[in-house]
Amino acid sequence: MKTYKYFLLLLVGLCLMCWSGCKNCDDPTNPECDNYDPCMLNPVISAEFTMEEGSWVWPDNMEIHQTLNPGFTLFLTANHEADHYEWWIGQEVEPRTGRDAKVTFGGYPYGKLLITLIAKGTPSLVCDPNDDGIDTVTKEIEVADWRRMPILGRYKGNHIHTPEDEFTIEVLISAEPPYMGMDTIPVYADSIYILRNLPKGTPIIPRGWNYATKEYMFNNYSMSIIPGAEGFYFPGTTLEGGYCYRPMGVGYLSEDYQKLTVKYTIWDSTLYWAIPPQYIRTDTFTFIGTRQ
């Protein structure tokens, strides 16, 4: 009986050894695998970085590609690990250090701004015999005039769940005095930037001053939004005229500025005055439109 037991254990052990020796090895960090890549564990230093704009009136920061709202803060983050980082921003005479950097633009004029990151670390000679452990990336952004930010415009499209129902929405400036002649305005000022016709069919009432067209066309039924240069948030302005619903969401442009995506949820605010206030989620929508 003992002999049989030992034989069975030996057989199981041989099967396990055979299975482990025949199984596929697909780990690029394992030198015993065919797809082993020494650069996975010792990558070449990279200075690629991400740019985001944000404000205390926004719930989250938003990634940008080319343009910044001058009233917002620019957040810079290196995408990869390094031993030392140097951020050269515009005409600043000293670099900023650290993996992250934060820049406010109250003192910067409108126009182009160069941002350079120099990342330094241990050279990865197993990947590149000529690697010196230093990489440099430079990006250019536009500090936008608040009256000409790329998010402004008309976009024709549809909700993704009703592709046959096309309609046009508009992001525009509708500013009343004293904002009309100001070079800079508070980004949180009420009724400066509005989103028209979303949800579809909201009433239009001419009222107020449209800075872009210099006409009295402020739409009291449009939603006030908090814009960045390439996107915006709308925090749930109650639609007037008997509406008890609060659309809340975010909109953002494609990298080429030709498509606008708006993702939003409608909340029933009928019980807003309850203690505590109660919002009932009704539905979630995604609108995708093309610039007209």
Tab-separated table of C-alpha atoms in Angstrom:
chain	number	residue	atom	x	y	z
A	1	MET	CA	0.000	0.000	0.000
A	2	LYS	CA	2.869	2.376	0.851
A	3	THR	CA	4.561	1.528	-2.443
A	4	TYR	CA	1.381	2.452	-4.323
A	5	LYS	CA	1.102	5.752	-2.438
A	6	TYR	CA	4.712	6.724	-3.213
A	7	PHE	CA	4.223	5.772	-6.852
A	8	LEU	CA	1.097	7.949	-7.063
A	9	LEU	CA	2.876	10.974	-5.516
A	10	LEU	CA	5.795	10.542	-7.920
A	11	LEU	CA	3.415	10.365	-10.862
A	12	VAL	CA	1.625	13.560	-9.778
A	13	GLY	CA	4.980	15.331	-9.318
A	14	LEU	CA	6.156	14.305	-12.787
A	15	CYS	CA	2.894	15.567	-14.303
A	16	LEU	CA	3.243	18.916	-12.574
A	17	MET	CA	6.840	19.276	-13.760
A	18	CYS	CA	5.823	18.403	-17.287
A	19	TRP	CA	2.913	20.884	-17.214
A	20	SER	CA	5.042	23.725	-15.843
A	21	GLY	CA	7.754	23.053	-18.404
A	22	CYS	CA	5.311	23.035	-21.315
A	23	LYS	CA	3.116	25.996	-20.371
A	24	ASN	CA	3.485	29.240	-22.320
A	25	CYS	CA	5.746	31.911	-20.858
A	26	ASP	CA	4.417	35.386	-21.610
A	27	ASP	CA	6.104	37.707	-19.131
A	28	PRO	CA	8.318	40.404	-20.707
A	29	THR	CA	9.990	41.001	-17.311
A	30	ASN	CA	11.034	37.315	-16.982
A	31	PRO	CA	14.451	36.552	-18.574
A	32	GLU	CA	13.345	32.932	-19.159
A	33	CYS	CA	10.483	33.961	-21.464
A	34	ASP	CA	10.845	34.328	-25.208
A	35	ASN	CA	9.305	37.799	-25.128
A	36	TYR	CA	11.676	39.072	-22.419
A	37	ASP	CA	12.313	42.797	-22.777
A	38	PRO	CA	15.086	44.230	-20.578
A	39	CYS	CA	13.672	47.721	-21.105
A	40	MET	CA	10.574	46.810	-19.104
A	41	LEU	CA	12.581	46.800	-15.876
A	42	ASN	CA	15.122	49.426	-16.928
A	43	PRO	CA	13.285	51.871	-19.201
A	44	VAL	CA	14.912	54.822	-20.910
A	45	ILE	CA	14.135	58.112	-19.140
A	46	SER	CA	11.107	59.894	-20.653
A	47	ALA	CA	10.075	63.525	-20.166
A	48	GLU	CA	6.561	63.135	-21.560
A	49	PHE	CA	4.040	65.023	-19.457
A	50	THR	CA	0.322	65.717	-19.138
A	51	MET	CA	-1.318	69.152	-18.929
A	52	GLU	CA	-4.591	69.767	-17.110
A	53	GLU	CA	-6.508	72.910	-16.251
A	54	GLY	CA	-8.578	73.275	-13.135
A	55	SER	CA	-10.297	75.689	-10.796
A	56	TRP	CA	-11.749	75.654	-7.315
A	57	VAL	CA	-15.171	75.965	-8.976
A	58	TRP	CA	-14.624	72.675	-10.876
A	59	PRO	CA	-15.093	69.256	-9.264
A	60	ASP	CA	-12.113	67.773	-11.164
A	61	ASN	CA	-9.281	68.916	-13.401
A	62	MET	CA	-9.558	68.397	-17.158
A	63	GLU	CA	-6.784	67.404	-19.565
A	64	ILE	CA	-5.953	69.982	-22.233
A	65	HIS	CA	-3.987	69.764	-25.466
A	66	GLN	CA	-3.481	73.256	-26.891
A	67	THR	CA	-5.350	75.996	-25.044
A	68	LEU	CA	-5.828	77.233	-21.473
A	69	ASN	CA	-8.469	79.428	-19.838
A	70	PRO	CA	-6.414	82.352	-18.427
A	71	GLY	CA	-8.512	82.403	-15.272
A	72	PHE	CA	-7.702	78.799	-14.415
A	73	THR	CA	-4.665	76.987	-13.004
A	74	LEU	CA	-2.402	74.806	-15.158
A	75	PHE	CA	-1.412	71.475	-13.595
A	76	LEU	CA	1.646	69.723	-15.061
A	77	THR	CA	2.504	66.086	-14.319
A	78	ALA	CA	5.438	64.015	-15.600
A	79	ASN	CA	4.175	60.700	-16.967
A	80	HIS	CA	7.209	58.614	-15.937
A	81	GLU	CA	9.529	58.126	-13.000
A	82	ALA	CA	12.853	59.987	-12.941
A	83	ASP	CA	15.405	61.095	-10.352
A	84	HIS	CA	15.135	64.806	-11.113
A	85	TYR	CA	12.682	67.067	-12.972
A	86	GLU	CA	13.127	70.614	-14.269
A	87	TRP	CA	10.154	72.618	-15.552
A	88	TRP	CA	10.985	75.662	-17.703
A	89	ILE	CA	7.839	77.734	-18.161
A	90	GLY	CA	7.660	80.729	-20.481
A	91	GLN	CA	10.175	83.411	-19.571
A	92	GLU	CA	10.744	82.250	-15.991
A	93	VAL	CA	14.466	82.508	-15.210
A	94	GLU	CA	14.582	79.608	-12.737
A	95	PRO	CA	13.210	76.086	-13.273
A	96	ARG	CA	10.564	74.551	-11.076
A	97	THR	CA	11.365	71.090	-9.724
A	98	GLY	CA	9.401	68.004	-8.751
A	99	ARG	CA	7.276	65.565	-10.708
A	100	ASP	CA	4.300	67.976	-10.561
A	101	ALA	CA	4.086	71.712	-11.129
A	102	LYS	CA	1.220	74.196	-10.776
A	103	VAL	CA	1.031	77.489	-12.683
A	104	THR	CA	-1.425	80.373	-12.335
A	105	PHE	CA	-1.794	82.789	-15.219
A	106	GLY	CA	-2.973	86.038	-13.703
A	107	GLY	CA	0.265	87.750	-14.730
A	108	TYR	CA	0.658	86.179	-18.154
A	109	PRO	CA	-0.524	87.941	-21.323
A	110	TYR	CA	-2.703	86.191	-23.876
A	111	GLY	CA	-0.698	84.275	-26.472
A	112	LYS	CA	1.665	81.345	-26.929
A	113	LEU	CA	3.561	79.845	-24.012
A	114	LEU	CA	6.338	77.240	-24.180
A	115	ILE	CA	6.618	74.619	-21.445
A	116	THR	CA	9.695	72.372	-21.280
A	117	LEU	CA	10.327	69.407	-18.999
A	118	ILE	CA	13.845	68.009	-18.574
A	119	ALA	CA	13.857	64.609	-16.839
A	120	LYS	CA	17.090	63.064	-15.521
A	121	GLY	CA	17.827	59.592	-14.181
A	122	THR	CA	20.098	56.563	-14.402
A	123	PRO	CA	20.987	55.718	-18.023
A	124	SER	CA	19.433	52.494	-19.322
A	125	LEU	CA	22.402	51.058	-21.208
A	126	VAL	CA	20.704	47.673	-21.625
A	127	CYS	CA	18.087	49.405	-23.781
A	128	ASP	CA	20.253	51.985	-25.487
A	129	PRO	CA	24.067	51.935	-25.286
A	130	ASN	CA	24.059	55.666	-26.048
A	131	ASP	CA	21.509	56.628	-23.396
A	132	ASP	CA	22.677	59.544	-21.224
A	133	GLY	CA	19.771	59.399	-18.764
A	134	ILE	CA	18.329	62.756	-19.887
A	135	ASP	CA	15.205	63.479	-21.916
A	136	THR	CA	13.594	66.793	-22.899
A	137	VAL	CA	10.029	67.459	-24.085
A	138	THR	CA	8.637	70.876	-25.046
A	139	LYS	CA	4.961	71.703	-25.599
A	140	GLU	CA	3.272	74.918	-26.670
A	141	ILE	CA	-0.053	76.089	-25.315
A	142	GLU	CA	-2.202	79.138	-26.009
A	143	VAL	CA	-3.279	81.288	-23.078
A	144	ALA	CA	-6.661	82.149	-24.565
A	145	ASP	CA	-8.589	85.402	-24.584
A	146	TRP	CA	-11.710	84.580	-22.544
A	147	ARG	CA	-13.863	85.926	-25.405
A	148	ARG	CA	-12.304	83.572	-27.985
A	149	MET	CA	-11.858	80.244	-26.259
A	150	PRO	CA	-12.141	77.237	-28.605
A	151	ILE	CA	-15.031	75.694	-26.649
A	152	LEU	CA	-17.327	78.464	-27.938
A	153	GLY	CA	-19.422	77.598	-30.980
A	154	ARG	CA	-22.334	75.621	-32.417
A	155	TYR	CA	-22.334	71.819	-32.570
A	156	LYS	CA	-24.763	69.639	-34.513
A	157	GLY	CA	-25.220	66.051	-33.382
A	158	ASN	CA	-27.348	63.656	-31.392
A	159	HIS	CA	-27.631	61.635	-28.217
A	160	ILE	CA	-25.951	58.286	-28.776
A	161	HIS	CA	-29.143	56.391	-27.906
A	162	THR	CA	-31.182	58.325	-30.532
A	163	PRO	CA	-28.877	58.735	-33.557
A	164	GLU	CA	-31.772	59.658	-35.847
A	165	ASP	CA	-32.706	62.737	-33.778
A	166	GLU	CA	-30.208	65.440	-34.755
A	167	PHE	CA	-30.220	68.905	-33.219
A	168	THR	CA	-27.830	71.782	-32.595
A	169	ILE	CA	-26.513	73.055	-29.279
A	170	GLU	CA	-24.459	76.183	-28.683
A	171	VAL	CA	-21.809	77.290	-26.200
A	172	LEU	CA	-21.723	81.073	-26.123
A	173	ILE	CA	-20.969	84.191	-24.130
A	174	SER	CA	-23.944	86.107	-22.853
A	175	ALA	CA	-22.495	88.836	-20.696
A	176	GLU	CA	-24.259	91.832	-19.273
A	177	PRO	CA	-22.534	95.003	-18.042
A	178	PRO	CA	-20.099	95.545	-16.404
A	179	TYR	CA	-18.378	92.557	-18.014
A	180	MET	CA	-18.698	93.678	-21.642
A	181	GLY	CA	-15.513	95.745	-21.774
A	182	MET	CA	-13.346	93.808	-19.335
A	183	ASP	CA	-10.181	92.040	-20.461
A	184	THR	CA	-10.498	89.536	-17.622
A	185	ILE	CA	-13.561	88.361	-15.710
A	186	PRO	CA	-14.199	85.999	-12.809
A	187	VAL	CA	-14.585	82.529	-14.321
A	188	TYR	CA	-17.437	81.849	-11.903
A	189	ALA	CA	-19.439	84.988	-12.780
A	190	ASP	CA	-23.094	84.096	-13.309
A	191	SER	CA	-24.528	84.177	-16.838
A	192	ILE	CA	-21.228	84.846	-18.629
A	193	TYR	CA	-21.045	81.487	-20.446
A	194	ILE	CA	-24.145	79.479	-21.271
A	195	LEU	CA	-25.083	76.209	-22.952
A	196	ARG	CA	-28.144	76.530	-25.178
A	197	ASN	CA	-30.616	73.822	-26.250
A	198	LEU	CA	-29.385	71.051	-24.003
A	199	PRO	CA	-31.546	69.305	-22.988
A	200	LYS	CA	-33.124	69.662	-26.404
A	201	GLY	CA	-36.080	71.998	-26.693
A	202	THR	CA	-35.502	74.269	-23.694
A	203	PRO	CA	-37.397	77.540	-24.304
A	204	ILE	CA	-35.645	80.650	-25.606
A	205	ILE	CA	-36.481	84.089	-24.252
A	206	PRO	CA	-34.550	87.137	-25.561
A	207	ARG	CA	-33.212	88.848	-22.493
A	208	GLY	CA	-29.817	90.433	-21.768
A	209	TRP	CA	-26.656	91.154	-23.743
A	210	ASN	CA	-24.813	88.713	-26.003
A	211	TYR	CA	-21.214	89.936	-26.097
A	212	ALA	CA	-20.245	87.935	-29.213
A	213	THR	CA	-23.052	89.316	-31.406
A	214	LYS	CA	-23.549	92.593	-29.496
A	215	GLU	CA	-27.275	91.920	-29.300
A	216	TYR	CA	-29.722	91.535	-26.438
A	217	MET	CA	-30.258	87.780	-26.650
A	218	PHE	CA	-29.488	86.339	-23.228
A	219	ASN	CA	-31.409	83.095	-22.892
A	220	ASN	CA	-32.661	82.759	-19.330
A	221	TYR	CA	-33.575	79.139	-20.018
A	222	SER	CA	-30.080	78.095	-21.053
A	223	MET	CA	-27.762	76.601	-18.483
A	224	SER	CA	-24.925	78.570	-16.977
A	225	ILE	CA	-21.663	76.674	-17.393
A	226	ILE	CA	-18.170	76.988	-15.923
A	227	PRO	CA	-15.878	76.855	-18.968
A	228	GLY	CA	-12.310	75.877	-19.505
A	229	ALA	CA	-10.709	76.529	-22.854
A	230	GLU	CA	-11.381	73.005	-24.183
A	231	GLY	CA	-14.228	71.854	-21.942
A	232	PHE	CA	-16.748	72.844	-19.296
A	233	TYR	CA	-18.757	71.679	-16.312
A	234	PHE	CA	-22.362	72.559	-15.546
A	235	PRO	CA	-23.235	72.060	-11.899
A	236	GLY	CA	-26.999	71.723	-12.142
A	237	THR	CA	-28.664	75.039	-12.884
A	238	THR	CA	-32.421	74.675	-12.454
A	239	LEU	CA	-34.221	75.175	-15.748
A	240	GLU	CA	-36.820	77.897	-15.300
A	241	GLY	CA	-40.355	78.152	-16.642
A	242	GLY	CA	-41.800	75.325	-14.576
A	243	TYR	CA	-38.896	72.890	-14.909
A	244	CYS	CA	-37.888	71.015	-11.772
A	245	TYR	CA	-34.894	69.201	-13.241
A	246	ARG	CA	-31.183	69.896	-12.900
A	247	PRO	CA	-28.880	68.656	-15.671
A	248	MET	CA	-25.368	68.127	-14.272
A	249	GLY	CA	-22.397	67.080	-16.349
A	250	VAL	CA	-19.261	67.773	-18.339
A	251	GLY	CA	-18.414	68.666	-21.934
A	252	TYR	CA	-15.067	68.375	-23.688
A	253	LEU	CA	-13.607	68.901	-27.157
A	254	SER	CA	-11.720	66.405	-29.278
A	255	GLU	CA	-8.020	67.110	-29.763
A	256	ASP	CA	-8.685	68.743	-33.159
A	257	TYR	CA	-11.534	70.860	-31.669
A	258	GLN	CA	-14.038	69.563	-34.225
A	259	LYS	CA	-16.187	67.331	-31.989
A	260	LEU	CA	-17.863	68.088	-28.674
A	261	THR	CA	-18.930	65.354	-26.266
A	262	VAL	CA	-21.313	66.237	-23.432
A	263	LYS	CA	-22.059	63.667	-20.729
A	264	TYR	CA	-24.759	64.625	-18.249
A	265	THR	CA	-27.301	63.334	-15.785
A	266	ILE	CA	-30.703	64.893	-15.111
A	267	TRP	CA	-31.676	65.066	-11.449
A	268	ASP	CA	-35.197	65.735	-10.224
A	269	SER	CA	-34.863	68.656	-7.813
A	270	THR	CA	-38.513	68.748	-6.737
A	271	LEU	CA	-37.405	68.017	-3.156
A	272	TYR	CA	-34.567	70.554	-3.229
A	273	TRP	CA	-36.061	72.411	-0.260
A	274	ALA	CA	-36.254	69.295	1.895
A	275	ILE	CA	-33.882	68.963	4.843
A	276	PRO	CA	-31.486	67.642	3.746
A	277	PRO	CA	-32.026	68.471	0.027
A	278	GLN	CA	-32.938	65.439	-2.057
A	279	TYR	CA	-32.077	64.915	-5.711
A	280	ILE	CA	-33.495	61.950	-7.610
A	281	ARG	CA	-31.480	60.728	-10.592
A	282	THR	CA	-33.735	60.345	-13.611
A	283	ASP	CA	-31.498	59.454	-16.567
A	284	THR	CA	-28.000	59.786	-18.048
A	285	PHE	CA	-27.229	61.050	-21.566
A	286	THR	CA	-24.277	61.447	-23.939
A	287	PHE	CA	-24.419	64.011	-26.753
A	288	ILE	CA	-21.801	64.028	-29.532
A	289	GLY	CA	-21.782	66.937	-31.995
A	290	THR	CA	-19.666	68.280	-34.841
A	291	ARG	CA	-18.638	71.928	-35.006
A	292	GLN	CA	-20.700	73.944	-37.481
